[in-house]
Amino acid sequence: MVADTPEALIAPAADVPARERLPQHVAIVMDGNGRWAQQRSLPRTAGHREGARTVRRIVQACNERGIGALTLFAFSSENWQRPRPEVEVLMNLFMTTLRGEIRRLDDANIRLRFIGEPSAFPSTLQDYIAKAQRRTAGNTGLTLVIAANYGGRWDIARAARRVSEEVLAGRLRCEQITPDTLRHYTCLADLPEPDLFIRTAGEQRISNFLLWQMAYTELYFTERLWPDFGPADLDAACAAFAGRERRFGMTGEQIARGRRA
Ligand code: IPE
Ligand code: IPE
Ligand code: MG
């Protein structure tokens, strides 16, 4: 029997260097732009503009801290249901932000990727997305993933469709479809799964974000609205993450024993 107290099991292991306790992949639902604007009697779109500034700050902060990947939920497959003028402003904002930021991102050695269904976007935006991905593909710093017209259920359905095509082509047998095989057909299969999920603005839900990839992600919710979210809030989330004990179905004792080994 291991004689660890529950406190010792929950506390972060003192011998684990801080860098190893840093989440390698952070996924964020950037929520609260509309409320930020409403609190100031501004149109909701002013909140989205301010939110875009936060993206720049947080991307830089993640890159500086040595976080490997950051996935930002920018537009969900359900967000098309918003009033048309708001959707149009969001599309224009994506375009202008992408155009204005790509050089800075490239200079900072950031690799930009998009997940989601691009075909619904205006064709100029689709071109920018493709160009931005090509231009930064060889960069080795932070991988910045923008989830745009993305939905977790879309991702899983797409994986199922792709795997069915392999079966129909005779390249895969049905018995070979396991969680590990299906995983390869989901978005971000080449990245580590998110370690830390952050949602701003007080809502405690996933809203169809990375359903498959977040099976063992640590969840962190903050009241802070996205336009007000800053590097200190990111650090607070990372500190909370560092204090969590991830058990992946095992017991606390097994985890503590693994740490000492
Ligand atoms: C998140 O902020 C941005 C997008 C969904 C594009 P919201 O626009 O959802 O802000 P609230 O939830 O209305 O405050
Ligand atoms: C989730 O936020 C999607 C994005 C942040 C892009 P929403 O504001 O759309 O989520 P719900 O509707 O409150 O669940
Ligand atoms: Mg919202």
Short mmCIF file of N, CA and C in Angstrom, two decimals, residues 55-139:
data_model
loop_
_atom_site.label_atom_id
_atom_site.label_comp_id
_atom_site.label_asym_id
_atom_site.label_seq_id
_atom_site.Cartn_x
_atom_site.Cartn_y
_atom_site.Cartn_z
N VAL A 55 -7.41 37.81 -29.23
CA VAL A 55 -6.78 36.66 -29.91
C VAL A 55 -5.29 36.95 -30.11
N ARG A 56 -4.99 38.15 -30.58
CA ARG A 56 -3.59 38.48 -30.85
C ARG A 56 -2.75 38.37 -29.55
N ARG A 57 -3.29 38.93 -28.45
CA ARG A 57 -2.55 38.90 -27.17
C ARG A 57 -2.34 37.47 -26.68
N ILE A 58 -3.38 36.66 -26.78
CA ILE A 58 -3.30 35.31 -26.21
C ILE A 58 -2.43 34.40 -27.07
N VAL A 59 -2.48 34.61 -28.38
CA VAL A 59 -1.60 33.82 -29.27
C VAL A 59 -0.15 34.11 -28.92
N GLN A 60 0.15 35.40 -28.76
CA GLN A 60 1.52 35.78 -28.42
C GLN A 60 1.93 35.18 -27.06
N ALA A 61 1.02 35.27 -26.10
CA ALA A 61 1.32 34.75 -24.75
C ALA A 61 1.58 33.25 -24.80
N CYS A 62 0.79 32.52 -25.57
CA CYS A 62 0.99 31.06 -25.66
C CYS A 62 2.33 30.75 -26.31
N ASN A 63 2.65 31.50 -27.35
CA ASN A 63 3.91 31.29 -28.06
C ASN A 63 5.09 31.55 -27.12
N GLU A 64 5.00 32.65 -26.36
CA GLU A 64 6.09 33.00 -25.43
C GLU A 64 6.25 31.95 -24.32
N ARG A 65 5.15 31.36 -23.90
CA ARG A 65 5.23 30.40 -22.79
C ARG A 65 5.67 29.01 -23.23
N GLY A 66 5.75 28.80 -24.54
CA GLY A 66 6.19 27.49 -25.03
C GLY A 66 5.08 26.46 -25.09
N ILE A 67 3.83 26.94 -25.13
CA ILE A 67 2.70 26.01 -25.32
C ILE A 67 2.77 25.54 -26.77
N GLY A 68 2.59 24.24 -27.00
CA GLY A 68 2.80 23.71 -28.35
C GLY A 68 1.67 24.02 -29.32
N ALA A 69 0.43 23.95 -28.83
CA ALA A 69 -0.71 24.14 -29.73
C ALA A 69 -1.83 24.88 -29.02
N LEU A 70 -2.48 25.75 -29.77
CA LEU A 70 -3.63 26.51 -29.26
C LEU A 70 -4.75 26.38 -30.28
N THR A 71 -5.88 25.85 -29.85
CA THR A 71 -7.03 25.74 -30.76
C THR A 71 -8.12 26.69 -30.29
N LEU A 72 -8.51 27.59 -31.17
CA LEU A 72 -9.51 28.61 -30.82
C LEU A 72 -10.80 28.37 -31.59
N PHE A 73 -11.91 28.37 -30.85
CA PHE A 73 -13.21 28.19 -31.50
C PHE A 73 -13.67 29.58 -31.95
N ALA A 74 -13.61 29.81 -33.25
CA ALA A 74 -13.91 31.14 -33.79
C ALA A 74 -15.34 31.24 -34.31
N PHE A 75 -15.86 30.12 -34.85
CA PHE A 75 -17.20 30.16 -35.44
C PHE A 75 -17.71 28.72 -35.50
N SER A 76 -18.81 28.48 -34.83
CA SER A 76 -19.31 27.10 -34.79
C SER A 76 -20.26 26.85 -35.96
N SER A 77 -20.49 25.57 -36.23
CA SER A 77 -21.43 25.24 -37.33
C SER A 77 -22.84 25.74 -37.00
N GLU A 78 -23.08 26.04 -35.72
CA GLU A 78 -24.41 26.55 -35.32
C GLU A 78 -24.48 28.08 -35.38
N ASN A 79 -23.32 28.74 -35.46
CA ASN A 79 -23.32 30.21 -35.45
C ASN A 79 -23.93 30.84 -36.71
N TRP A 80 -24.14 30.02 -37.76
CA TRP A 80 -24.82 30.55 -38.97
C TRP A 80 -26.24 31.00 -38.63
N GLN A 81 -26.77 30.49 -37.52
CA GLN A 81 -28.14 30.84 -37.15
C GLN A 81 -28.26 32.25 -36.59
N ARG A 82 -27.14 32.91 -36.38
CA ARG A 82 -27.18 34.29 -35.84
C ARG A 82 -27.72 35.25 -36.90
N PRO A 83 -28.12 36.46 -36.47
CA PRO A 83 -28.62 37.41 -37.45
C PRO A 83 -27.61 37.63 -38.57
N ARG A 84 -28.11 37.72 -39.78
CA ARG A 84 -27.23 37.81 -40.94
C ARG A 84 -26.19 38.93 -40.86
N PRO A 85 -26.57 40.13 -40.42
CA PRO A 85 -25.54 41.20 -40.35
C PRO A 85 -24.39 40.82 -39.41
N GLU A 86 -24.71 40.12 -38.31
CA GLU A 86 -23.64 39.73 -37.39
C GLU A 86 -22.71 38.71 -38.06
N VAL A 87 -23.30 37.76 -38.79
CA VAL A 87 -22.48 36.76 -39.49
C VAL A 87 -21.59 37.46 -40.52
N GLU A 88 -22.15 38.44 -41.21
CA GLU A 88 -21.35 39.14 -42.23
C GLU A 88 -20.18 39.89 -41.60
N VAL A 89 -20.44 40.53 -40.47
CA VAL A 89 -19.35 41.23 -39.78
C VAL A 89 -18.27 40.24 -39.36
N LEU A 90 -18.70 39.09 -38.87
CA LEU A 90 -17.72 38.08 -38.45
C LEU A 90 -16.87 37.61 -39.63
N MET A 91 -17.49 37.39 -40.77
CA MET A 91 -16.74 36.96 -41.97
C MET A 91 -15.72 38.03 -42.37
N ASN A 92 -16.17 39.30 -42.37
CA ASN A 92 -15.25 40.39 -42.73
C ASN A 92 -14.11 40.49 -41.73
N LEU A 93 -14.45 40.28 -40.47
CA LEU A 93 -13.43 40.35 -39.42
C LEU A 93 -12.38 39.24 -39.59
N PHE A 94 -12.83 38.05 -39.94
CA PHE A 94 -11.88 36.95 -40.19
C PHE A 94 -10.92 37.35 -41.29
N MET A 95 -11.52 37.91 -42.34
CA MET A 95 -10.73 38.24 -43.52
C MET A 95 -9.70 39.32 -43.18
N THR A 96 -10.16 40.41 -42.54
CA THR A 96 -9.23 41.51 -42.27
C THR A 96 -8.18 41.07 -41.23
N THR A 97 -8.60 40.28 -40.26
CA THR A 97 -7.64 39.85 -39.24
C THR A 97 -6.58 38.95 -39.87
N LEU A 98 -7.04 38.04 -40.71
CA LEU A 98 -6.11 37.12 -41.36
C LEU A 98 -5.11 37.90 -42.23
N ARG A 99 -5.66 38.84 -43.00
CA ARG A 99 -4.82 39.63 -43.89
C ARG A 99 -3.81 40.46 -43.10
N GLY A 100 -4.29 41.02 -41.98
CA GLY A 100 -3.43 41.90 -41.18
C GLY A 100 -2.41 41.14 -40.33
N GLU A 101 -2.71 39.88 -39.99
CA GLU A 101 -1.88 39.18 -39.01
C GLU A 101 -0.90 38.18 -39.60
N ILE A 102 -1.17 37.77 -40.82
CA ILE A 102 -0.43 36.62 -41.33
C ILE A 102 1.09 36.83 -41.30
N ARG A 103 1.50 38.05 -41.65
CA ARG A 103 2.93 38.31 -41.68
C ARG A 103 3.53 38.24 -40.27
N ARG A 104 2.82 38.86 -39.33
CA ARG A 104 3.27 38.84 -37.94
C ARG A 104 3.35 37.39 -37.41
N LEU A 105 2.35 36.58 -37.74
CA LEU A 105 2.34 35.19 -37.30
C LEU A 105 3.53 34.43 -37.90
N ASP A 106 3.74 34.66 -39.18
CA ASP A 106 4.84 33.98 -39.87
C ASP A 106 6.18 34.39 -39.26
N ASP A 107 6.35 35.70 -39.01
CA ASP A 107 7.59 36.20 -38.41
C ASP A 107 7.82 35.60 -37.02
N ALA A 108 6.71 35.31 -36.31
CA ALA A 108 6.84 34.74 -34.96
C ALA A 108 6.97 33.21 -35.01
N ASN A 109 7.15 32.65 -36.21
CA ASN A 109 7.36 31.22 -36.39
C ASN A 109 6.12 30.38 -36.01
N ILE A 110 4.94 31.00 -36.13
CA ILE A 110 3.69 30.31 -35.77
C ILE A 110 3.12 29.60 -37.00
N ARG A 111 2.68 28.38 -36.78
CA ARG A 111 2.07 27.60 -37.87
C ARG A 111 0.56 27.71 -37.74
N LEU A 112 -0.07 28.18 -38.77
CA LEU A 112 -1.51 28.41 -38.72
C LEU A 112 -2.26 27.29 -39.43
N ARG A 113 -3.30 26.81 -38.77
CA ARG A 113 -4.13 25.76 -39.38
C ARG A 113 -5.60 26.07 -39.16
N PHE A 114 -6.43 25.53 -40.00
CA PHE A 114 -7.88 25.71 -39.86
C PHE A 114 -8.53 24.35 -39.79
N ILE A 115 -9.53 24.22 -38.94
CA ILE A 115 -10.36 23.01 -38.97
C ILE A 115 -11.81 23.45 -39.12
N GLY A 116 -12.59 22.64 -39.81
CA GLY A 116 -13.98 22.98 -40.07
C GLY A 116 -14.26 22.85 -41.55
N GLU A 117 -15.47 23.21 -41.93
CA GLU A 117 -15.89 23.05 -43.33
C GLU A 117 -15.75 24.41 -44.03
N PRO A 118 -14.69 24.60 -44.82
CA PRO A 118 -14.46 25.93 -45.39
C PRO A 118 -15.41 26.28 -46.53
N SER A 119 -16.04 25.26 -47.14
CA SER A 119 -16.78 25.51 -48.39
C SER A 119 -17.93 26.51 -48.22
N ALA A 120 -18.41 26.70 -46.99
CA ALA A 120 -19.52 27.63 -46.78
C ALA A 120 -19.04 29.09 -46.72
N PHE A 121 -17.73 29.30 -46.65
CA PHE A 121 -17.21 30.67 -46.52
C PHE A 121 -17.11 31.35 -47.89
N PRO A 122 -17.12 32.70 -47.90
CA PRO A 122 -16.90 33.40 -49.17
C PRO A 122 -15.58 32.93 -49.79
N SER A 123 -15.54 32.88 -51.13
CA SER A 123 -14.37 32.26 -51.77
C SER A 123 -13.07 33.02 -51.49
N THR A 124 -13.15 34.35 -51.32
CA THR A 124 -11.91 35.08 -51.01
C THR A 124 -11.37 34.63 -49.65
N LEU A 125 -12.26 34.39 -48.70
CA LEU A 125 -11.83 33.94 -47.38
C LEU A 125 -11.20 32.54 -47.49
N GLN A 126 -11.82 31.69 -48.30
CA GLN A 126 -11.25 30.35 -48.50
C GLN A 126 -9.83 30.44 -49.07
N ASP A 127 -9.65 31.40 -50.00
CA ASP A 127 -8.31 31.57 -50.58
C ASP A 127 -7.30 32.02 -49.54
N TYR A 128 -7.70 32.98 -48.70
CA TYR A 128 -6.82 33.47 -47.63
C TYR A 128 -6.43 32.33 -46.69
N ILE A 129 -7.42 31.52 -46.36
CA ILE A 129 -7.17 30.39 -45.44
C ILE A 129 -6.12 29.46 -46.04
N ALA A 130 -6.32 29.12 -47.32
CA ALA A 130 -5.39 28.20 -47.98
C ALA A 130 -3.98 28.81 -48.05
N LYS A 131 -3.92 30.10 -48.40
CA LYS A 131 -2.63 30.78 -48.53
C LYS A 131 -1.91 30.85 -47.17
N ALA A 132 -2.67 31.21 -46.14
CA ALA A 132 -2.09 31.35 -44.80
C ALA A 132 -1.54 30.01 -44.31
N GLN A 133 -2.25 28.94 -44.59
CA GLN A 133 -1.78 27.61 -44.16
C GLN A 133 -0.51 27.24 -44.90
N ARG A 134 -0.50 27.51 -46.22
CA ARG A 134 0.68 27.18 -47.02
C ARG A 134 1.90 27.97 -46.55
N ARG A 135 1.66 29.28 -46.34
CA ARG A 135 2.78 30.16 -46.00
C ARG A 135 3.45 29.77 -44.68
N THR A 136 2.67 29.29 -43.71
CA THR A 136 3.22 29.04 -42.38
C THR A 136 3.47 27.55 -42.11
N ALA A 137 3.24 26.71 -43.13
CA ALA A 137 3.27 25.25 -42.91
C ALA A 137 4.60 24.75 -42.32
N GLY A 138 5.70 25.42 -42.68
CA GLY A 138 7.00 24.93 -42.22
C GLY A 138 7.44 25.51 -40.88
N ASN A 139 6.61 26.36 -40.26
CA ASN A 139 7.02 26.99 -39.01
C ASN A 139 7.01 26.00 -37.85
#
